[in-house]
Tab-separated table of C-alpha atoms in Angstrom:
chain	number	residue	atom	x	y	z
A	1	MET	CA	12.747	10.909	46.747
A	2	VAL	CA	15.022	8.272	48.216
A	3	ALA	CA	13.122	5.497	46.508
A	4	HIS	CA	13.978	6.990	43.126
A	5	ALA	CA	17.707	6.762	43.830
A	6	ARG	CA	17.848	2.974	43.947
A	7	ILE	CA	20.432	0.866	45.702
A	8	ASP	CA	21.145	-0.710	42.289
A	9	CYS	CA	23.557	2.126	41.648
A	10	MET	CA	25.874	0.635	44.258
A	11	ASN	CA	27.879	-1.042	41.541
A	12	GLU	CA	28.633	2.256	39.817
A	13	LYS	CA	32.147	3.603	40.120
A	14	THR	CA	32.415	6.789	42.135
A	15	THR	CA	34.750	9.664	41.492
A	16	PRO	CA	37.434	10.530	44.062
A	17	ASP	CA	36.143	12.312	47.134
A	18	ASP	CA	35.990	16.019	46.407
A	19	ALA	CA	35.131	17.633	49.726
A	20	ASP	CA	34.108	20.996	48.238
A	21	HIS	CA	31.895	19.309	45.641
A	22	LEU	CA	30.159	17.195	48.304
A	23	LYS	CA	29.586	20.274	50.483
A	24	ALA	CA	28.126	22.072	47.474
A	25	LEU	CA	25.746	19.168	46.826
A	26	LEU	CA	24.489	19.307	50.413
A	27	LYS	CA	24.021	23.075	50.114
A	28	ARG	CA	21.954	22.630	46.930
A	29	ILE	CA	19.807	19.997	48.634
A	30	ALA	CA	19.264	22.249	51.656
A	31	SER	CA	18.518	25.453	49.776
A	32	ASP	CA	16.808	24.244	46.581
A	33	GLN	CA	15.716	20.677	47.349
A	34	ASP	CA	17.772	19.806	44.269
A	35	HIS	CA	16.958	16.215	43.213
A	36	ALA	CA	19.943	15.974	40.863
A	37	ALA	CA	22.309	16.977	43.677
A	38	PHE	CA	20.646	14.420	45.936
A	39	GLN	CA	21.055	11.637	43.370
A	40	SER	CA	24.694	12.564	42.866
A	41	LEU	CA	25.306	12.488	46.641
A	42	PHE	CA	23.456	9.165	46.859
A	43	ARG	CA	25.573	7.618	44.079
A	44	HIS	CA	28.723	8.719	45.864
A	45	PHE	CA	27.861	7.627	49.396
A	46	ALA	CA	25.372	4.740	49.072
A	47	PRO	CA	27.979	2.047	48.306
A	48	ARG	CA	30.235	3.304	51.091
A	49	ILE	CA	27.432	3.376	53.640
A	50	LYS	CA	26.178	-0.057	52.585
A	51	GLY	CA	29.709	-1.402	53.017
A	52	PHE	CA	29.952	0.296	56.414
A	53	MET	CA	26.683	-1.344	57.516
A	54	ILE	CA	27.775	-4.779	56.277
A	55	LYS	CA	31.156	-4.425	58.001
A	56	ALA	CA	29.268	-3.578	61.187
A	57	GLY	CA	27.336	-6.863	60.917
A	58	SER	CA	24.171	-6.057	58.962
A	59	GLU	CA	22.888	-8.428	56.298
A	60	ALA	CA	22.836	-7.013	52.752
A	61	HIS	CA	19.060	-6.480	52.620
A	62	VAL	CA	19.107	-4.782	56.036
A	63	ALA	CA	22.038	-2.631	54.900
A	64	ASP	CA	19.970	-1.539	51.871
A	65	ASP	CA	17.125	-0.498	54.187
A	66	LEU	CA	19.534	1.382	56.425
A	67	VAL	CA	21.004	3.226	53.431
A	68	GLN	CA	17.476	4.340	52.512
A	69	ASP	CA	16.905	5.534	56.097
A	70	VAL	CA	20.208	7.427	56.081
A	71	PHE	CA	19.400	9.268	52.878
A	72	LEU	CA	15.892	10.099	53.989
A	73	LYS	CA	17.514	11.827	56.976
A	74	VAL	CA	20.103	13.507	54.730
A	75	TRP	CA	17.285	14.873	52.549
A	76	ASN	CA	15.229	16.065	55.515
A	77	LYS	CA	18.121	17.454	57.564
A	78	ALA	CA	20.439	18.886	54.908
A	79	ALA	CA	19.700	22.391	56.194
A	80	LEU	CA	21.303	21.423	59.531
A	81	TYR	CA	24.651	20.626	57.903
A	82	ASN	CA	27.350	23.120	58.882
A	83	PRO	CA	30.469	22.811	56.673
A	84	GLU	CA	32.496	24.757	59.240
A	85	LYS	CA	31.978	22.037	61.852
A	86	ALA	CA	32.415	18.853	59.782
A	87	GLY	CA	33.102	17.582	56.302
A	88	ALA	CA	30.226	16.128	54.288
A	89	SER	CA	31.603	12.598	54.767
A	90	THR	CA	31.822	13.013	58.549
A	91	TRP	CA	28.307	14.420	58.753
A	92	ILE	CA	26.748	11.697	56.590
A	93	PHE	CA	28.630	8.853	58.297
A	94	THR	CA	27.539	10.222	61.691
A	95	ILE	CA	23.949	10.001	60.471
A	96	ALA	CA	24.656	6.444	59.257
A	97	ARG	CA	26.109	5.483	62.632
A	98	ASN	CA	23.086	6.903	64.455
A	99	VAL	CA	20.623	5.201	62.083
A	100	ARG	CA	22.371	1.877	62.731
A	101	ILE	CA	22.277	2.415	66.502
A	102	ASP	CA	18.579	3.334	66.323
A	103	ARG	CA	17.862	0.125	64.385
A	104	LEU	CA	19.762	-1.962	66.939
A	105	ARG	CA	17.815	-0.337	69.771
A	106	LYS	CA	14.528	-1.171	68.070
A	107	GLN	CA	15.639	-4.783	67.665
A	108	SER	CA	16.588	-5.046	71.335
A	109	SER	CA	15.102	-8.059	73.073
A	110	ARG	CA	14.192	-6.088	76.208
A	111	HIS	CA	10.493	-6.498	76.977
A	112	PHE	CA	10.159	-3.604	79.401
A	113	ASP	CA	11.436	-0.086	79.083
A	114	ASP	CA	11.522	2.528	81.764
A	115	ILE	CA	9.311	5.346	80.535
A	116	ASP	CA	12.089	7.825	81.299
A	117	ASP	CA	14.335	5.997	78.811
A	118	MET	CA	11.816	6.053	75.972
A	119	GLU	CA	12.642	8.252	73.005
A	120	LEU	CA	9.923	10.149	71.213
A	121	ILE	CA	10.399	10.190	67.467
A	122	ASP	CA	10.919	13.688	66.179
A	123	ASP	CA	12.376	14.615	62.803
A	124	ALA	CA	14.139	17.652	64.203
A	125	PRO	CA	16.933	16.716	66.601
A	126	ALA	CA	16.951	18.405	69.952
A	127	SER	CA	19.525	21.154	70.327
A	128	ASP	CA	21.327	19.194	73.052
A	129	GLU	CA	21.506	16.176	70.727
A	130	LEU	CA	22.980	18.307	67.948
A	131	LEU	CA	25.459	19.802	70.383
A	132	ALA	CA	26.446	16.336	71.640
A	133	ARG	CA	26.886	15.046	68.082
A	134	ASN	CA	28.975	18.048	67.109
A	135	GLN	CA	31.117	17.620	70.187
A	136	THR	CA	31.544	13.897	69.430
A	137	ASP	CA	32.499	14.694	65.831
A	138	LYS	CA	35.065	17.220	67.044
A	139	ILE	CA	36.507	14.775	69.574
A	140	VAL	CA	36.737	11.935	67.036
A	141	GLY	CA	38.243	14.292	64.473
A	142	SER	CA	40.791	15.593	66.964
A	143	VAL	CA	41.750	12.056	68.024
A	144	ILE	CA	42.202	11.005	64.400
A	145	ALA	CA	44.284	14.142	63.807
A	146	THR	CA	46.701	13.029	66.549
A	147	LEU	CA	47.387	9.742	64.769
A	148	PRO	CA	50.491	9.473	62.624
A	149	THR	CA	49.772	10.236	58.966
A	150	ASP	CA	50.229	6.616	57.913
A	151	GLN	CA	47.553	5.505	60.421
A	152	GLN	CA	45.219	8.333	59.365
A	153	ASP	CA	45.551	7.195	55.750
A	154	ALA	CA	44.747	3.595	56.668
A	155	ILE	CA	41.668	4.675	58.704
A	156	ARG	CA	40.413	6.996	55.937
A	157	LEU	CA	40.787	4.426	53.169
A	158	SER	CA	39.294	1.622	55.247
A	159	PHE	CA	36.286	3.427	56.705
A	160	VAL	CA	35.601	6.516	54.610
A	161	GLU	CA	36.568	5.054	51.237
A	162	ASN	CA	35.267	1.636	52.334
A	163	MET	CA	38.265	-0.291	51.013
A	164	SER	CA	39.171	-3.771	52.195
A	165	GLN	CA	42.521	-4.183	53.927
A	166	SER	CA	43.985	-5.771	50.797
A	167	GLU	CA	42.766	-2.803	48.713
A	168	VAL	CA	44.345	-0.408	51.223
A	169	SER	CA	47.565	-2.422	50.941
A	170	GLU	CA	47.505	-2.084	47.164
A	171	LYS	CA	46.558	1.611	47.222
A	172	LEU	CA	49.333	2.531	49.671
A	173	ASP	CA	51.777	0.047	48.124
A	174	ILE	CA	52.586	-1.520	51.485
A	175	PRO	CA	52.336	-5.112	52.759
A	176	LEU	CA	48.969	-6.313	54.084
A	177	GLY	CA	50.546	-6.975	57.489
A	178	THR	CA	51.602	-3.336	57.685
A	179	VAL	CA	48.022	-2.209	56.961
A	180	LYS	CA	46.703	-4.479	59.723
A	181	SER	CA	49.343	-3.205	62.127
A	182	ARG	CA	48.549	0.460	61.364
A	183	LEU	CA	44.827	-0.094	61.806
A	184	ARG	CA	45.349	-2.026	65.052
A	185	LEU	CA	47.569	0.728	66.475
A	186	ALA	CA	45.071	3.395	65.388
A	187	TYR	CA	42.164	1.484	67.005
A	188	GLN	CA	44.076	1.122	70.263
A	189	LYS	CA	44.861	4.823	70.476
A	190	MET	CA	41.350	5.848	69.425
A	191	ARG	CA	39.693	3.430	71.870
A	192	LYS	CA	41.809	4.775	74.708
A	193	ASN	CA	41.060	8.411	73.840
A	194	LEU	CA	37.376	7.915	73.060
A	195	GLU	CA	36.338	6.028	76.204
A	196	GLY	CA	33.114	7.522	77.467
A	197	VAL	CA	32.337	9.376	74.212
A	198	ALA	CA	28.827	8.515	73.016
């Protein structure tokens, strides 16, 4: 499935984020295993997720692999998506974040692991893991909601829309220094409020 929706489509232009449309695509994937809906969702999110992975330090070929892993999880876990708890973007980017963390753990240079710390691979997340993720999503969402609107816009364009700071500057018609300042202030407030959140 994922292999058919190639990373080559990353250069395609995507339409503006339509939250209801994206939720509907996830619903079609969950209920009907709709390949067309999956390809549409892939075209929309793949370039953003690849950019997110590269910004986080992954090489392009690794980012491509991670995108494939993310969408395999999206396909397999679409039925777990609850639109009342998170938007499609939040849900998919949470999966992307977790896939990246899992990859980093596997690449860890530790030679010995305590058996109590080992994770057994299971496609279905444990209920406590789902609860923790949902709680984290709510906390992050509530922290972002406390930011001034101008900082929220800068965060959304930079990380959800995957725009560079200069693109954000152009989109918002503000100086680049102002974009950097808004993002820095947002990071500081979010870091302070998210300490200890997994």
